[in-house]
mmCIF file of C-alpha atoms in Angstrom:
data_model
loop_
_atom_site.group_PDB
_atom_site.id
_atom_site.type_symbol
_atom_site.label_atom_id
_atom_site.label_comp_id
_atom_site.label_asym_id
_atom_site.label_seq_id
_atom_site.Cartn_x
_atom_site.Cartn_y
_atom_site.Cartn_z
ATOM 1 C CA MET Z 1 86.105 -38.539 1.896
ATOM 2 C CA ASN Z 2 88.693 -35.817 1.145
ATOM 3 C CA THR Z 3 88.295 -32.173 2.058
ATOM 4 C CA LYS Z 4 87.284 -31.127 -1.464
ATOM 5 C CA SER Z 5 84.494 -33.715 -1.610
ATOM 6 C CA GLN Z 6 83.180 -32.637 1.796
ATOM 7 C CA ARG Z 7 83.091 -29.004 0.694
ATOM 8 C CA THR Z 8 81.185 -29.903 -2.505
ATOM 9 C CA LEU Z 9 78.619 -31.907 -0.474
ATOM 10 C CA ARG Z 10 78.060 -28.991 1.923
ATOM 11 C CA LEU Z 11 77.517 -26.606 -1.031
ATOM 12 C CA ARG Z 12 74.911 -28.954 -2.537
ATOM 13 C CA ARG Z 13 73.064 -29.222 0.784
ATOM 14 C CA ALA Z 14 73.082 -25.455 1.167
ATOM 15 C CA ALA Z 15 71.699 -24.987 -2.340
ATOM 16 C CA ILE Z 16 68.934 -27.476 -1.658
ATOM 17 C CA ALA Z 17 68.042 -25.692 1.609
ATOM 18 C CA VAL Z 18 67.912 -22.297 -0.115
ATOM 19 C CA THR Z 19 65.718 -23.647 -2.906
ATOM 20 C CA THR Z 20 63.369 -25.266 -0.418
ATOM 21 C CA ALA Z 21 63.154 -22.071 1.644
ATOM 22 C CA ALA Z 22 62.222 -20.079 -1.446
ATOM 23 C CA VAL Z 23 59.646 -22.522 -2.793
ATOM 24 C CA LEU Z 24 57.879 -23.351 0.476
ATOM 25 C CA PRO Z 25 56.289 -19.908 1.109
ATOM 26 C CA LEU Z 26 55.035 -19.843 -2.489
ATOM 27 C CA SER Z 27 53.456 -23.253 -2.037
ATOM 28 C CA LEU Z 28 51.858 -22.183 1.227
ATOM 29 C CA ALA Z 29 50.549 -18.994 -0.359
ATOM 30 C CA ALA Z 30 49.062 -20.969 -3.218
ATOM 31 C CA CYS Z 31 47.381 -23.345 -0.811
ATOM 32 C CA SER Z 32 46.087 -20.408 1.204
ATOM 33 C CA SER Z 33 44.727 -18.802 -1.952
ATOM 34 C CA ASP Z 34 42.947 -22.005 -2.952
ATOM 35 C CA ASP Z 35 41.455 -22.366 0.508
ATOM 36 C CA GLY Z 36 40.319 -18.707 0.443
ATOM 37 C CA GLY Z 37 38.628 -19.285 -2.889
ATOM 38 C CA ASP Z 38 36.741 -22.230 -1.475
ATOM 39 C CA SER Z 39 35.808 -20.213 1.592
ATOM 40 C CA SER Z 40 34.539 -17.370 -0.537
ATOM 41 C CA SER Z 41 32.508 -19.790 -2.609
ATOM 42 C CA LYS Z 42 31.086 -21.406 0.498
ATOM 43 C CA GLY Z 43 30.296 -17.975 1.978
ATOM 44 C CA THR Z 44 28.405 -16.951 -1.156
ATOM 45 C CA SER Z 45 26.495 -20.203 -1.174
ATOM 46 C CA ALA Z 46 25.536 -19.756 2.466
ATOM 47 C CA ALA Z 47 24.373 -16.189 1.824
ATOM 48 C CA GLU Z 48 22.262 -17.330 -1.108
ATOM 49 C CA GLU Z 49 20.749 -20.097 0.991
ATOM 50 C CA THR Z 50 19.979 -17.611 3.767
ATOM 51 C CA GLN Z 51 18.359 -15.225 1.299
ATOM 52 C CA ALA Z 52 16.312 -18.047 -0.187
ATOM 53 C CA GLU Z 53 15.144 -19.056 3.264
ATOM 54 C CA GLU Z 54 14.205 -15.486 4.232
ATOM 55 C CA THR Z 55 12.295 -14.624 1.058
ATOM 56 C CA PRO Z 56 9.170 -16.676 1.836
ATOM 57 C CA ALA Z 57 9.007 -15.134 5.304
ATOM 58 C CA GLU Z 58 9.188 -11.639 3.833
ATOM 59 C CA GLU Z 59 6.484 -12.482 1.337
ATOM 60 C CA ALA Z 60 4.349 -13.899 4.111
ATOM 61 C CA GLU Z 61 4.815 -10.696 6.087
ATOM 62 C CA GLY Z 62 3.687 -8.685 3.064
ATOM 63 C CA SER Z 63 0.644 -10.912 2.781
ATOM 64 C CA ASP Z 64 -0.170 -10.258 6.437
ATOM 65 C CA ASP Z 65 -0.003 -6.506 5.796
ATOM 66 C CA MET Z 66 -2.456 -6.871 2.925
ATOM 67 C CA ALA Z 67 -4.738 -8.983 5.066
ATOM 68 C CA GLY Z 68 -4.757 -6.194 7.657
ATOM 69 C CA MET Z 69 -6.140 -3.804 5.033
ATOM 70 C CA ALA Z 70 -9.580 -5.459 4.889
ATOM 71 C CA GLU Z 71 -12.869 -3.576 5.094
ATOM 72 C CA PHE Z 72 -13.899 -2.522 8.589
ATOM 73 C CA GLY Z 73 -16.761 -0.867 10.441
ATOM 74 C CA PRO Z 74 -20.242 -1.707 11.742
ATOM 75 C CA ALA Z 75 -22.055 -0.901 8.473
ATOM 76 C CA CYS Z 76 -19.956 -3.389 6.521
ATOM 77 C CA SER Z 77 -22.359 -6.090 7.691
ATOM 78 C CA ALA Z 78 -25.098 -4.493 5.561
ATOM 79 C CA VAL Z 79 -23.086 -4.936 2.369
ATOM 80 C CA PRO Z 80 -24.333 -7.904 0.299
ATOM 81 C CA LYS Z 81 -22.272 -11.067 0.750
ATOM 82 C CA ASP Z 82 -22.123 -11.834 -2.948
ATOM 83 C CA GLY Z 83 -23.039 -10.401 -6.317
ATOM 84 C CA ALA Z 84 -22.174 -7.042 -7.892
ATOM 85 C CA GLY Z 85 -22.907 -5.139 -4.672
ATOM 86 C CA SER Z 86 -20.589 -7.260 -2.507
ATOM 87 C CA PHE Z 87 -17.046 -6.227 -1.683
ATOM 88 C CA ASP Z 88 -15.672 -8.585 -4.310
ATOM 89 C CA GLY Z 89 -18.169 -7.338 -6.860
ATOM 90 C CA MET Z 90 -17.483 -3.658 -6.157
ATOM 91 C CA ALA Z 91 -13.758 -4.237 -6.546
ATOM 92 C CA LYS Z 92 -14.310 -5.143 -10.208
ATOM 93 C CA ASP Z 93 -16.203 -1.963 -11.186
ATOM 94 C CA PRO Z 94 -15.290 1.736 -11.291
ATOM 95 C CA VAL Z 95 -16.581 3.644 -8.310
ATOM 96 C CA ALA Z 96 -19.879 5.122 -9.589
ATOM 97 C CA THR Z 97 -20.910 1.787 -11.057
ATOM 98 C CA ALA Z 98 -19.819 -0.042 -7.903
ATOM 99 C CA ALA Z 99 -21.858 2.324 -5.724
ATOM 100 C CA SER Z 100 -24.941 1.807 -7.887
ATOM 101 C CA ASN Z 101 -24.842 -1.887 -6.971
ATOM 102 C CA ASN Z 102 -24.764 -1.181 -3.227
ATOM 103 C CA PRO Z 103 -28.290 -0.671 -1.815
ATOM 104 C CA GLU Z 104 -26.942 1.409 1.071
ATOM 105 C CA LEU Z 105 -25.736 4.086 -1.363
ATOM 106 C CA SER Z 106 -28.806 4.518 -3.593
ATOM 107 C CA THR Z 107 -29.446 8.165 -2.630
ATOM 108 C CA LEU Z 108 -25.827 9.030 -3.316
ATOM 109 C CA VAL Z 109 -26.053 7.364 -6.722
ATOM 110 C CA THR Z 110 -29.202 9.363 -7.528
ATOM 111 C CA ALA Z 111 -27.351 12.558 -6.615
ATOM 112 C CA VAL Z 112 -24.320 11.600 -8.715
ATOM 113 C CA LYS Z 113 -26.557 10.963 -11.730
ATOM 114 C CA LYS Z 114 -28.403 14.275 -11.291
ATOM 115 C CA ALA Z 115 -25.063 16.112 -11.146
ATOM 116 C CA GLY Z 116 -23.841 14.334 -14.269
ATOM 117 C CA LEU Z 117 -20.779 12.982 -12.459
ATOM 118 C CA VAL Z 118 -21.040 9.272 -13.322
ATOM 119 C CA ASP Z 119 -18.520 9.366 -16.159
ATOM 120 C CA THR Z 120 -16.250 11.769 -14.255
ATOM 121 C CA LEU Z 121 -15.994 9.438 -11.268
ATOM 122 C CA ASN Z 122 -15.774 6.260 -13.309
ATOM 123 C CA SER Z 123 -12.938 7.572 -15.480
ATOM 124 C CA ALA Z 124 -10.905 9.118 -12.642
ATOM 125 C CA GLU Z 125 -7.786 7.293 -11.487
ATOM 126 C CA ASP Z 126 -6.652 6.573 -7.930
ATOM 127 C CA ILE Z 127 -9.236 8.573 -6.004
ATOM 128 C CA THR Z 128 -10.891 8.285 -2.610
ATOM 129 C CA VAL Z 129 -14.629 8.744 -2.160
ATOM 130 C CA PHE Z 130 -16.247 9.462 1.191
ATOM 131 C CA ALA Z 131 -19.676 8.044 0.428
ATOM 132 C CA PRO Z 132 -22.646 9.096 2.581
ATOM 133 C CA THR Z 133 -25.172 6.367 3.295
ATOM 134 C CA ASN Z 134 -28.888 6.705 2.649
ATOM 135 C CA ASP Z 135 -29.315 7.401 6.380
ATOM 136 C CA ALA Z 136 -26.784 10.216 6.088
ATOM 137 C CA PHE Z 137 -28.937 11.927 3.444
ATOM 138 C CA ASP Z 138 -32.022 11.306 5.587
ATOM 139 C CA LYS Z 139 -30.525 13.598 8.237
ATOM 140 C CA ILE Z 140 -31.050 16.516 5.856
ATOM 141 C CA PRO Z 141 -34.562 17.996 5.992
ATOM 142 C CA GLU Z 142 -36.538 16.684 3.042
ATOM 143 C CA ALA Z 143 -37.250 20.112 1.587
ATOM 144 C CA ASP Z 144 -33.566 21.107 1.768
ATOM 145 C CA LEU Z 145 -32.451 17.827 0.203
ATOM 146 C CA GLU Z 146 -34.934 18.180 -2.634
ATOM 147 C CA LYS Z 147 -33.703 21.711 -3.270
ATOM 148 C CA VAL Z 148 -30.067 20.598 -3.430
ATOM 149 C CA LEU Z 149 -30.861 17.648 -5.712
ATOM 150 C CA ASN Z 150 -32.417 20.056 -8.183
ATOM 151 C CA ASP Z 151 -29.577 22.572 -8.070
ATOM 152 C CA LYS Z 152 -26.904 20.990 -10.266
ATOM 153 C CA GLU Z 153 -24.210 23.540 -9.453
ATOM 154 C CA GLN Z 154 -24.663 23.249 -5.696
ATOM 155 C CA LEU Z 155 -25.050 19.481 -5.900
ATOM 156 C CA THR Z 156 -21.822 19.163 -7.875
ATOM 157 C CA LYS Z 157 -20.022 21.309 -5.311
ATOM 158 C CA ILE Z 158 -21.210 19.088 -2.460
ATOM 159 C CA LEU Z 159 -20.478 15.792 -4.178
ATOM 160 C CA THR Z 160 -16.994 16.723 -5.383
ATOM 161 C CA TYR Z 161 -16.230 17.825 -1.807
ATOM 162 C CA HIS Z 162 -16.491 14.127 -0.922
ATOM 163 C CA VAL Z 163 -13.715 13.094 -3.351
ATOM 164 C CA THR Z 164 -9.928 13.409 -3.070
ATOM 165 C CA GLY Z 165 -7.487 12.952 -5.933
ATOM 166 C CA GLU Z 166 -5.485 10.186 -4.241
ATOM 167 C CA LYS Z 167 -6.110 6.765 -2.800
ATOM 168 C CA LEU Z 168 -6.093 7.008 0.981
ATOM 169 C CA THR Z 169 -5.375 4.071 3.259
ATOM 170 C CA PRO Z 170 -6.744 3.833 6.808
ATOM 171 C CA GLU Z 171 -3.280 4.786 8.050
ATOM 172 C CA ASP Z 172 -3.500 8.030 6.045
ATOM 173 C CA LEU Z 173 -6.692 8.963 7.870
ATOM 174 C CA GLY Z 174 -5.039 8.957 11.301
ATOM 175 C CA ASP Z 175 -4.349 12.684 11.230
ATOM 176 C CA GLY Z 176 -4.705 14.115 7.754
ATOM 177 C CA THR Z 177 -5.762 17.095 5.687
ATOM 178 C CA PHE Z 178 -6.660 16.470 2.058
ATOM 179 C CA THR Z 179 -7.697 18.674 -0.828
ATOM 180 C CA THR Z 180 -10.903 17.584 -2.527
ATOM 181 C CA LEU Z 181 -11.974 17.842 -6.162
ATOM 182 C CA GLU Z 182 -14.135 20.765 -5.036
ATOM 183 C CA LYS Z 183 -10.812 22.464 -4.061
ATOM 184 C CA GLY Z 184 -11.714 22.666 -0.386
ATOM 185 C CA ASP Z 185 -9.949 20.715 2.345
ATOM 186 C CA ILE Z 186 -11.244 17.949 4.563
ATOM 187 C CA THR Z 187 -9.613 16.715 7.757
ATOM 188 C CA THR Z 188 -9.543 13.195 9.142
ATOM 189 C CA SER Z 189 -8.601 11.717 12.491
ATOM 190 C CA GLY Z 190 -8.738 8.435 14.363
ATOM 191 C CA SER Z 191 -7.027 5.065 14.553
ATOM 192 C CA GLY Z 192 -7.645 1.343 14.317
ATOM 193 C CA GLU Z 193 -11.194 0.981 12.998
ATOM 194 C CA SER Z 194 -12.544 4.326 14.235
ATOM 195 C CA TYR Z 195 -12.163 7.405 12.013
ATOM 196 C CA THR Z 196 -13.919 10.750 11.715
ATOM 197 C CA VAL Z 197 -14.084 13.189 8.809
ATOM 198 C CA ASN Z 198 -14.300 16.926 9.564
ATOM 199 C CA ASP Z 199 -14.992 16.040 13.211
ATOM 200 C CA GLU Z 200 -18.597 15.228 12.277
ATOM 201 C CA ALA Z 201 -18.955 12.271 9.930
ATOM 202 C CA LYS Z 202 -17.945 8.831 11.171
ATOM 203 C CA VAL Z 203 -16.569 6.141 8.893
ATOM 204 C CA VAL Z 204 -19.048 3.275 9.256
ATOM 205 C CA CYS Z 205 -17.529 0.987 6.627
ATOM 206 C CA GLY Z 206 -14.004 1.743 5.566
ATOM 207 C CA ASN Z 207 -11.390 0.718 3.033
ATOM 208 C CA VAL Z 208 -13.847 -0.584 0.443
ATOM 209 C CA LYS Z 209 -12.058 -1.193 -2.853
ATOM 210 C CA THR Z 210 -13.374 -0.425 -6.326
ATOM 211 C CA ALA Z 211 -11.512 -0.652 -9.619
ATOM 212 C CA ASN Z 212 -10.341 2.960 -9.434
ATOM 213 C CA ALA Z 213 -11.006 4.160 -5.894
ATOM 214 C CA ASN Z 214 -10.903 3.522 -2.190
ATOM 215 C CA VAL Z 215 -14.283 4.165 -0.580
ATOM 216 C CA TYR Z 216 -15.062 5.141 3.006
ATOM 217 C CA ILE Z 217 -18.776 4.983 3.733
ATOM 218 C CA ILE Z 218 -19.753 7.731 6.200
ATOM 219 C CA ASP Z 219 -22.821 8.502 8.307
ATOM 220 C CA SER Z 220 -23.194 12.217 7.473
ATOM 221 C CA VAL Z 221 -23.101 14.383 4.369
ATOM 222 C CA LEU Z 222 -20.086 16.696 4.295
ATOM 223 C CA MET Z 223 -20.808 20.334 3.534
ATOM 224 C CA PRO Z 224 -18.120 22.491 1.904
ATOM 225 C CA LYS Z 225 -17.492 25.959 3.215
ATOM 226 C CA SER Z 226 -19.323 28.618 1.269
#
């Protein structure tokens, strides 16, 4: 091979080398980009799978929280097991109607009717009622109770003092002060399944649900400040 032919061959080899050097990084970059796309897709799929796996657990946890909000207290055992006066039955009716079906609250229902508050309580939304039992009313001397039952203005003042304009959970009662429909304040304290209202009335059956209210049955009648 002459000198000219050798020079031409070297030039061709050099051109091929340059072309290869230029194309190779582009090819590698393209491959890298394709791999990254796959990785991103796989990462998204894994995240979705993880989320799908976690969702039932979160829902189960929420269910546990709801289960922990059941009725509590020693007087709950006196509530009928079935029928309109049971917990399930009361949950379907507005609060005054629900109370009328519970034999432990018959004196309270009589008082509510005398005060003309049935429609007011039944039509209210998201309220809490601290409902004195029949035994709670029995603590009041008979003559004094009869006098109050026949004084509509005073009776209304007392009854509306037992109602707040918001639904309260047991957790809310731990250390709270709440304004009542009577415009006075009540205080609550306690924990677990033991709560007191105004440091005098004990919750004997708590967190009872009605269609429009949460009810806490108490063992004493609350008296508003004059």
